[in-house]
PDB file of C-alpha atoms in Angstrom:
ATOM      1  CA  UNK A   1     -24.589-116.028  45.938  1.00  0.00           C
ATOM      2  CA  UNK A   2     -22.248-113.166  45.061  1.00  0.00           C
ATOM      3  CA  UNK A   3     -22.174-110.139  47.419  1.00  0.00           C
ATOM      4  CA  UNK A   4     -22.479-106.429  45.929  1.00  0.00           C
ATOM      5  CA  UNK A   5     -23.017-107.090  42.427  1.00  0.00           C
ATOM      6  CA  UNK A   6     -26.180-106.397  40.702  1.00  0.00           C
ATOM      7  CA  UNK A   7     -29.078-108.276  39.780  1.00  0.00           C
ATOM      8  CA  UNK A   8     -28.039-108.192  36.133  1.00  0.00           C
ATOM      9  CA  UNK A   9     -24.523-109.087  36.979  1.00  0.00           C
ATOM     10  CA  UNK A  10     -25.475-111.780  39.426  1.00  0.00           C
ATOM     11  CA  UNK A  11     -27.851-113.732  36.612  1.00  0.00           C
ATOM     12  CA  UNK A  12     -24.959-113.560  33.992  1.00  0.00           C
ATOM     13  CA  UNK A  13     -22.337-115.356  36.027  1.00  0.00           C
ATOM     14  CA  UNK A  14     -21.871-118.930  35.622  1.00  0.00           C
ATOM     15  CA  UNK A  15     -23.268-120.000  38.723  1.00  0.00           C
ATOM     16  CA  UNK A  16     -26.599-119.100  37.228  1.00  0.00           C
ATOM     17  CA  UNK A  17     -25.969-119.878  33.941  1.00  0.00           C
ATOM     18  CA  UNK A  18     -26.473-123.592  34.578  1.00  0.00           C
ATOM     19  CA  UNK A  19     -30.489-122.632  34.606  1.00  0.00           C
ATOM     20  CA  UNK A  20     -30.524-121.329  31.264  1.00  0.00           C
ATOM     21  CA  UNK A  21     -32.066-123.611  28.865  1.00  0.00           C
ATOM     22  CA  UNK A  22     -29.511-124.465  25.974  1.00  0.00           C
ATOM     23  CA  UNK A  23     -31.058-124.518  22.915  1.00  0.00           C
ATOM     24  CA  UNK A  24     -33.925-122.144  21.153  1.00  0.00           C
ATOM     25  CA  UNK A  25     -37.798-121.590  20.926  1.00  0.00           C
ATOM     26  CA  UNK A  26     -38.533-124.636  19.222  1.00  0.00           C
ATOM     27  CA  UNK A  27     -41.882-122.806  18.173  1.00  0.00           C
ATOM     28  CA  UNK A  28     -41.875-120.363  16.202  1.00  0.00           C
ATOM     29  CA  UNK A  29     -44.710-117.256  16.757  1.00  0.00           C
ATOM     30  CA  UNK A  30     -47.652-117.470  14.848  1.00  0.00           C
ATOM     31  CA  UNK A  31     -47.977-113.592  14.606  1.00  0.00           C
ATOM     32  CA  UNK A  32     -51.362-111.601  12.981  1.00  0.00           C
ATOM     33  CA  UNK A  33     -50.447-107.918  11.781  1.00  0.00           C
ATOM     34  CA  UNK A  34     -53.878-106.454  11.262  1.00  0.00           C
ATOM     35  CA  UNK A  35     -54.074-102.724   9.308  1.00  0.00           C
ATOM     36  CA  UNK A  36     -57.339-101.355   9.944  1.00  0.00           C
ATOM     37  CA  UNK A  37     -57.056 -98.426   7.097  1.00  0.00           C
ATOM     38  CA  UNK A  38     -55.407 -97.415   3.719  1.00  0.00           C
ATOM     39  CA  UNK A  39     -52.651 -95.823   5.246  1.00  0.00           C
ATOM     40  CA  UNK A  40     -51.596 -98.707   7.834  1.00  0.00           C
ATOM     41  CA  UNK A  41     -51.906-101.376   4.550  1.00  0.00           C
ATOM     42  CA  UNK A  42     -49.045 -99.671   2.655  1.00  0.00           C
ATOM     43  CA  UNK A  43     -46.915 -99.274   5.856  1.00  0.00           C
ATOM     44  CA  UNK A  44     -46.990-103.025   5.834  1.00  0.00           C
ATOM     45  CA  UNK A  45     -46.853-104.189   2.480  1.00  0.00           C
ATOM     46  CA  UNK A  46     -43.171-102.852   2.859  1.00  0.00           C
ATOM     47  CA  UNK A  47     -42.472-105.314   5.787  1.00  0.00           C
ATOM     48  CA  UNK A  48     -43.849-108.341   4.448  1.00  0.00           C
ATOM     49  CA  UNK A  49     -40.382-109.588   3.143  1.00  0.00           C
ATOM     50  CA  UNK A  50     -38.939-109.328   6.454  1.00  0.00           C
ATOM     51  CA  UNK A  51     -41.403-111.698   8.557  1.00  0.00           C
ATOM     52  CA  UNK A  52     -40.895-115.170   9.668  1.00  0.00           C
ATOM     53  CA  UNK A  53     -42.950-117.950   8.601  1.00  0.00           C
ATOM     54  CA  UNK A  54     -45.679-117.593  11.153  1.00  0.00           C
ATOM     55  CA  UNK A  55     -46.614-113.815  10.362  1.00  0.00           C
ATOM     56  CA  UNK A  56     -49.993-112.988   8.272  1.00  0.00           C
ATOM     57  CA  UNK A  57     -50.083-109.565   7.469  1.00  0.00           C
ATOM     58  CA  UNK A  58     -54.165-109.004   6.983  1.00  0.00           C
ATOM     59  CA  UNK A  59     -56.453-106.086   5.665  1.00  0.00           C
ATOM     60  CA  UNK A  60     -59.491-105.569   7.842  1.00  0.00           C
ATOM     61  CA  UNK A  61     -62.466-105.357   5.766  1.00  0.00           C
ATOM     62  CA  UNK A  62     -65.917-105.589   7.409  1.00  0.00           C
ATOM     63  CA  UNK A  63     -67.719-106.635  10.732  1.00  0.00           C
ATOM     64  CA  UNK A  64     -70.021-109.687   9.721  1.00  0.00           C
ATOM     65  CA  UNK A  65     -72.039-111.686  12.107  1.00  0.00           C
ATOM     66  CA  UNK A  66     -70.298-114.502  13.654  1.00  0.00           C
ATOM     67  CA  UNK A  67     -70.188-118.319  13.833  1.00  0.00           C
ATOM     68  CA  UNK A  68     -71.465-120.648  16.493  1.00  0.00           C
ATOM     69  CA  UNK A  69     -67.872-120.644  17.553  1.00  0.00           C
ATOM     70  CA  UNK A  70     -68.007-117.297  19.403  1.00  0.00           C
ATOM     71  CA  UNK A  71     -70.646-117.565  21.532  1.00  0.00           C
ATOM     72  CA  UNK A  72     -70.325-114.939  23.903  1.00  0.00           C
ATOM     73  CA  UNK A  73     -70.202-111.803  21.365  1.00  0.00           C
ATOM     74  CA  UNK A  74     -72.188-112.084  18.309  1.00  0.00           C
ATOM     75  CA  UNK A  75     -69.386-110.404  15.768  1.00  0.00           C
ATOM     76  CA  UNK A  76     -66.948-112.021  13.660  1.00  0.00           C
ATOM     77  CA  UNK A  77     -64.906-110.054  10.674  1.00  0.00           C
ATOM     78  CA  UNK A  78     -63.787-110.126   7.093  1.00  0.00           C
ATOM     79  CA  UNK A  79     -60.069-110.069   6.783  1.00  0.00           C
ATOM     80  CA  UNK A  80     -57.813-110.053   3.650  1.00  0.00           C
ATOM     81  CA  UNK A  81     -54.645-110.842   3.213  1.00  0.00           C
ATOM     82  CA  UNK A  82     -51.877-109.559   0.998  1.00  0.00           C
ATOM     83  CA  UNK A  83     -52.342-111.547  -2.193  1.00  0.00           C
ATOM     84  CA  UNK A  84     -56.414-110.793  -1.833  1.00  0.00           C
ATOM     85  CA  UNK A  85     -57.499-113.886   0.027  1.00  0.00           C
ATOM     86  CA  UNK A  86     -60.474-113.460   2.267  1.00  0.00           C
ATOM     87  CA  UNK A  87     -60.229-114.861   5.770  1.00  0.00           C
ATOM     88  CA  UNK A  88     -62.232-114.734   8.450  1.00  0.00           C
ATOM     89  CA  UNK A  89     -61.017-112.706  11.975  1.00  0.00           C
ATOM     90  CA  UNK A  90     -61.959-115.835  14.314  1.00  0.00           C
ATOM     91  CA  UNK A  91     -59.836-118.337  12.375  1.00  0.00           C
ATOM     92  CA  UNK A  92     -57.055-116.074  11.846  1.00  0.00           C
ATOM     93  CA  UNK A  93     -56.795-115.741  15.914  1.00  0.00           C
ATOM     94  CA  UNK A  94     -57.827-118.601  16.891  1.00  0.00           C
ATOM     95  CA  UNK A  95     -53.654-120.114  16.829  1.00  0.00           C
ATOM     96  CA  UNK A  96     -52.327-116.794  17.004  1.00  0.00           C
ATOM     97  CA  UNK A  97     -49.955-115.846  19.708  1.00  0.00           C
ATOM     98  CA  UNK A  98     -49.074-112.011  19.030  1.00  0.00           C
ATOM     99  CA  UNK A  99     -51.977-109.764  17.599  1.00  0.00           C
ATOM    100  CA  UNK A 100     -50.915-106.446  16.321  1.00  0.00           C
ATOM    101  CA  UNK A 101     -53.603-104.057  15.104  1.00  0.00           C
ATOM    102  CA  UNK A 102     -52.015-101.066  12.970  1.00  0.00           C
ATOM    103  CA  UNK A 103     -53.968 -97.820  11.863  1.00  0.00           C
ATOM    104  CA  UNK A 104     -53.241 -93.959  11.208  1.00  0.00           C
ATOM    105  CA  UNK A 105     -53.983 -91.354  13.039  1.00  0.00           C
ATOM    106  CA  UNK A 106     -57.061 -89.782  12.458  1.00  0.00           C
ATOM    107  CA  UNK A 107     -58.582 -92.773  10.649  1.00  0.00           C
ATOM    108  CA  UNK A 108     -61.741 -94.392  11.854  1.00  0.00           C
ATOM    109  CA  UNK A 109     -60.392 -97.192  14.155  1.00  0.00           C
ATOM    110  CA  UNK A 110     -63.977 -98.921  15.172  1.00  0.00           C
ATOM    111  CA  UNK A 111     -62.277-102.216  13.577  1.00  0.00           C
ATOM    112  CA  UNK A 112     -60.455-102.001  16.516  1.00  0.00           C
ATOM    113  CA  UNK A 113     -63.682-102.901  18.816  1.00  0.00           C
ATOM    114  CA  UNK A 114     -64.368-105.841  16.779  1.00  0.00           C
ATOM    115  CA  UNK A 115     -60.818-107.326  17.077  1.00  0.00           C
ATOM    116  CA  UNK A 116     -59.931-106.214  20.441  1.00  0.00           C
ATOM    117  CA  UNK A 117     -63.525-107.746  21.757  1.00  0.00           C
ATOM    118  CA  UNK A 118     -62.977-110.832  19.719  1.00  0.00           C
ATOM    119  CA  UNK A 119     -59.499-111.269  21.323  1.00  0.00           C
ATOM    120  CA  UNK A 120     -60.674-111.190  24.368  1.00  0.00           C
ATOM    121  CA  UNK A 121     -62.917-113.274  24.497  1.00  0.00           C
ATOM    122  CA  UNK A 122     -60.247-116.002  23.525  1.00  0.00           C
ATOM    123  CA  UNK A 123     -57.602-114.786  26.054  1.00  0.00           C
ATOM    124  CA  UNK A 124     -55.341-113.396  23.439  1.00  0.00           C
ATOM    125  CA  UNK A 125     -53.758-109.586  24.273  1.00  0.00           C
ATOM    126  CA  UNK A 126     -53.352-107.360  21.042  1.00  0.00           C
ATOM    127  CA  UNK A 127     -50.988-104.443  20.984  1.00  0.00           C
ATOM    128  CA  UNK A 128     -52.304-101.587  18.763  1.00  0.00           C
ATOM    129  CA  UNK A 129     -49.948 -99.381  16.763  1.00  0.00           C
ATOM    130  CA  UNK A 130     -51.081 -96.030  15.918  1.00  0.00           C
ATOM    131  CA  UNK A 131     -49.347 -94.407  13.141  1.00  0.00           C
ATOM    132  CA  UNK A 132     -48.771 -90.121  13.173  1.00  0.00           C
ATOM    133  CA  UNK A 133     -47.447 -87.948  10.699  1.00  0.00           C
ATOM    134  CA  UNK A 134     -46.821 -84.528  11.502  1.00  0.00           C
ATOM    135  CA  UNK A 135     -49.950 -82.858   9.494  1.00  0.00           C
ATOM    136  CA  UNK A 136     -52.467 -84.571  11.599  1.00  0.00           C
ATOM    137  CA  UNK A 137     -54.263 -82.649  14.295  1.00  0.00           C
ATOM    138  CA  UNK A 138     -53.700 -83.700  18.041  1.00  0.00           C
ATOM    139  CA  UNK A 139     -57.488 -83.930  18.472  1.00  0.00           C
ATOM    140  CA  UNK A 140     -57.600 -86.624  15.162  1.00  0.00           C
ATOM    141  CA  UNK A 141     -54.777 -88.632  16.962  1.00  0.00           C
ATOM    142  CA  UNK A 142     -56.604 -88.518  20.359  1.00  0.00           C
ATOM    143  CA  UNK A 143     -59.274 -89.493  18.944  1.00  0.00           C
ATOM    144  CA  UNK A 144     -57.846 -92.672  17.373  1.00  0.00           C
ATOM    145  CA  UNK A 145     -56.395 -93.365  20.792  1.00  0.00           C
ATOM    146  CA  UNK A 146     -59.194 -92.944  22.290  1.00  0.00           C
ATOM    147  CA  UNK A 147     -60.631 -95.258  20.395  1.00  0.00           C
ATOM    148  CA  UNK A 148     -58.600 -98.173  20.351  1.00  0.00           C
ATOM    149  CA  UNK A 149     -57.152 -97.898  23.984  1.00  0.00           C
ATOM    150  CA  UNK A 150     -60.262-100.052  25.760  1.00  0.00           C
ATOM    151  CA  UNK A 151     -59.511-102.820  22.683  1.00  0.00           C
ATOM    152  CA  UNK A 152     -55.250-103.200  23.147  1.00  0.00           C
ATOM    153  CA  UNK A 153     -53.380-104.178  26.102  1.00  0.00           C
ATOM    154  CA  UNK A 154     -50.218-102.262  24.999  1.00  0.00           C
ATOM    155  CA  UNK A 155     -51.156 -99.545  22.895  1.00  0.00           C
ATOM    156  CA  UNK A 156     -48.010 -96.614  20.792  1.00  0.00           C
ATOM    157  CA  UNK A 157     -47.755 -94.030  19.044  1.00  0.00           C
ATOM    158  CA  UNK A 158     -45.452 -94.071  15.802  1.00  0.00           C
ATOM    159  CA  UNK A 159     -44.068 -91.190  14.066  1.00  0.00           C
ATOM    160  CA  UNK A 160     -42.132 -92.331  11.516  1.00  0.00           C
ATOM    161  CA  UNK A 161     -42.947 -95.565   9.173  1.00  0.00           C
ATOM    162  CA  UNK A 162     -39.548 -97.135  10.181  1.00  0.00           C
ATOM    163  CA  UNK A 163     -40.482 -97.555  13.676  1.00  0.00           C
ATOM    164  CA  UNK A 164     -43.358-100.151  12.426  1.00  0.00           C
ATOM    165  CA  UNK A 165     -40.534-102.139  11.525  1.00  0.00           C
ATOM    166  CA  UNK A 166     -38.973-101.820  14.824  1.00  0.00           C
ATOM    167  CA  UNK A 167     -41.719-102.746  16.909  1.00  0.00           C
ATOM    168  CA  UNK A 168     -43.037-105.485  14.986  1.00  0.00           C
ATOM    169  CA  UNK A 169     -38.890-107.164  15.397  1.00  0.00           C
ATOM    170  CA  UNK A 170     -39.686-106.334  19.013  1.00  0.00           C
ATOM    171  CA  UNK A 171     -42.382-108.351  19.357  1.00  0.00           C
ATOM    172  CA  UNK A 172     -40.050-110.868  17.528  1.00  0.00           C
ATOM    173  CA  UNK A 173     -42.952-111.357  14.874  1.00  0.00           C
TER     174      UNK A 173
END
């Protein structure tokens, strides 16, 4: 081991460089963008082009009661997808590895419950993505935070529609 350099210099030398694995992710994410209202639906219609493979950008549309396959909390949901295919919310997460739940601020984000508590209950975290313009009242954004903040393990606050982009390529969805 080198003495005095720092931990980001020490991993970058080629002494440790022989633990680095050589060759990429040879599977790719399977990634679920979920917008919960109007607003969130045309922030991601934009990105759709610019997904991988694995990415299904979905509409949330209603709670319905669920399946024999989720045992433990009684609620499913009706999902839609951009060409207007209906899905259902326990399918859709059942493979998924990164679940990102999108919604304005000041929009009603009780979709968030259902998603967050059907997540859970499968072991999969969900980051929620809360989108602010500048005309919205603070108490309409805290209550959108509020809401969804008990349902995502990593939840933000956007304030511009190119920082959607941003995180989502973060997330490397």
């Amino acid at each position: 081991m080198q003495l005095g350099l720092s931990e980001s210099a020490r991993v970058t030398t080629a002494e440790e460089a022989r633990f680095r694995i050589g060759y990429p992710n040879s599977r790719p994410r399977k990634s679920r963008i979920i917008a919960l209202d109007s607003d969130s639906v045309a922030a991601l219609k934009s990105l759709v082009d610019q997904a991988s493979d694995g990415t299904h950008f979905l509409r949330y549309i209603e709670p319905m009661g669920a399946t024999n396959s989720l045992k433990m909390l009684s609620v499913d949901a009706i999902l839609e997808d951009i060409d207007g295919k209906r899905t259902n919310l326990v399918d859709e997460i059942a493979d998924a590895d990164v679940i990102v739940m999108v919604t304005s601020a000041g929009a009603s984000a009780e979709a968030a419950e259902v998603i967050g508590n059907a997540c859970f209950v499968r072991n999969k975290m969900t980051t929620g993505l809360v989108l602010n313009s500048a005309g919205v009242p603070s108490e309409q954004l805290k209550r959108t935070l509020t809401t969804m903040r008990p349902f995502a393990a990593m939840l933000v606050v956007s304030t511009g529609a190119e920082y959607v982009s941003e995180m989502l390529s973060a997330l490397r969805v």
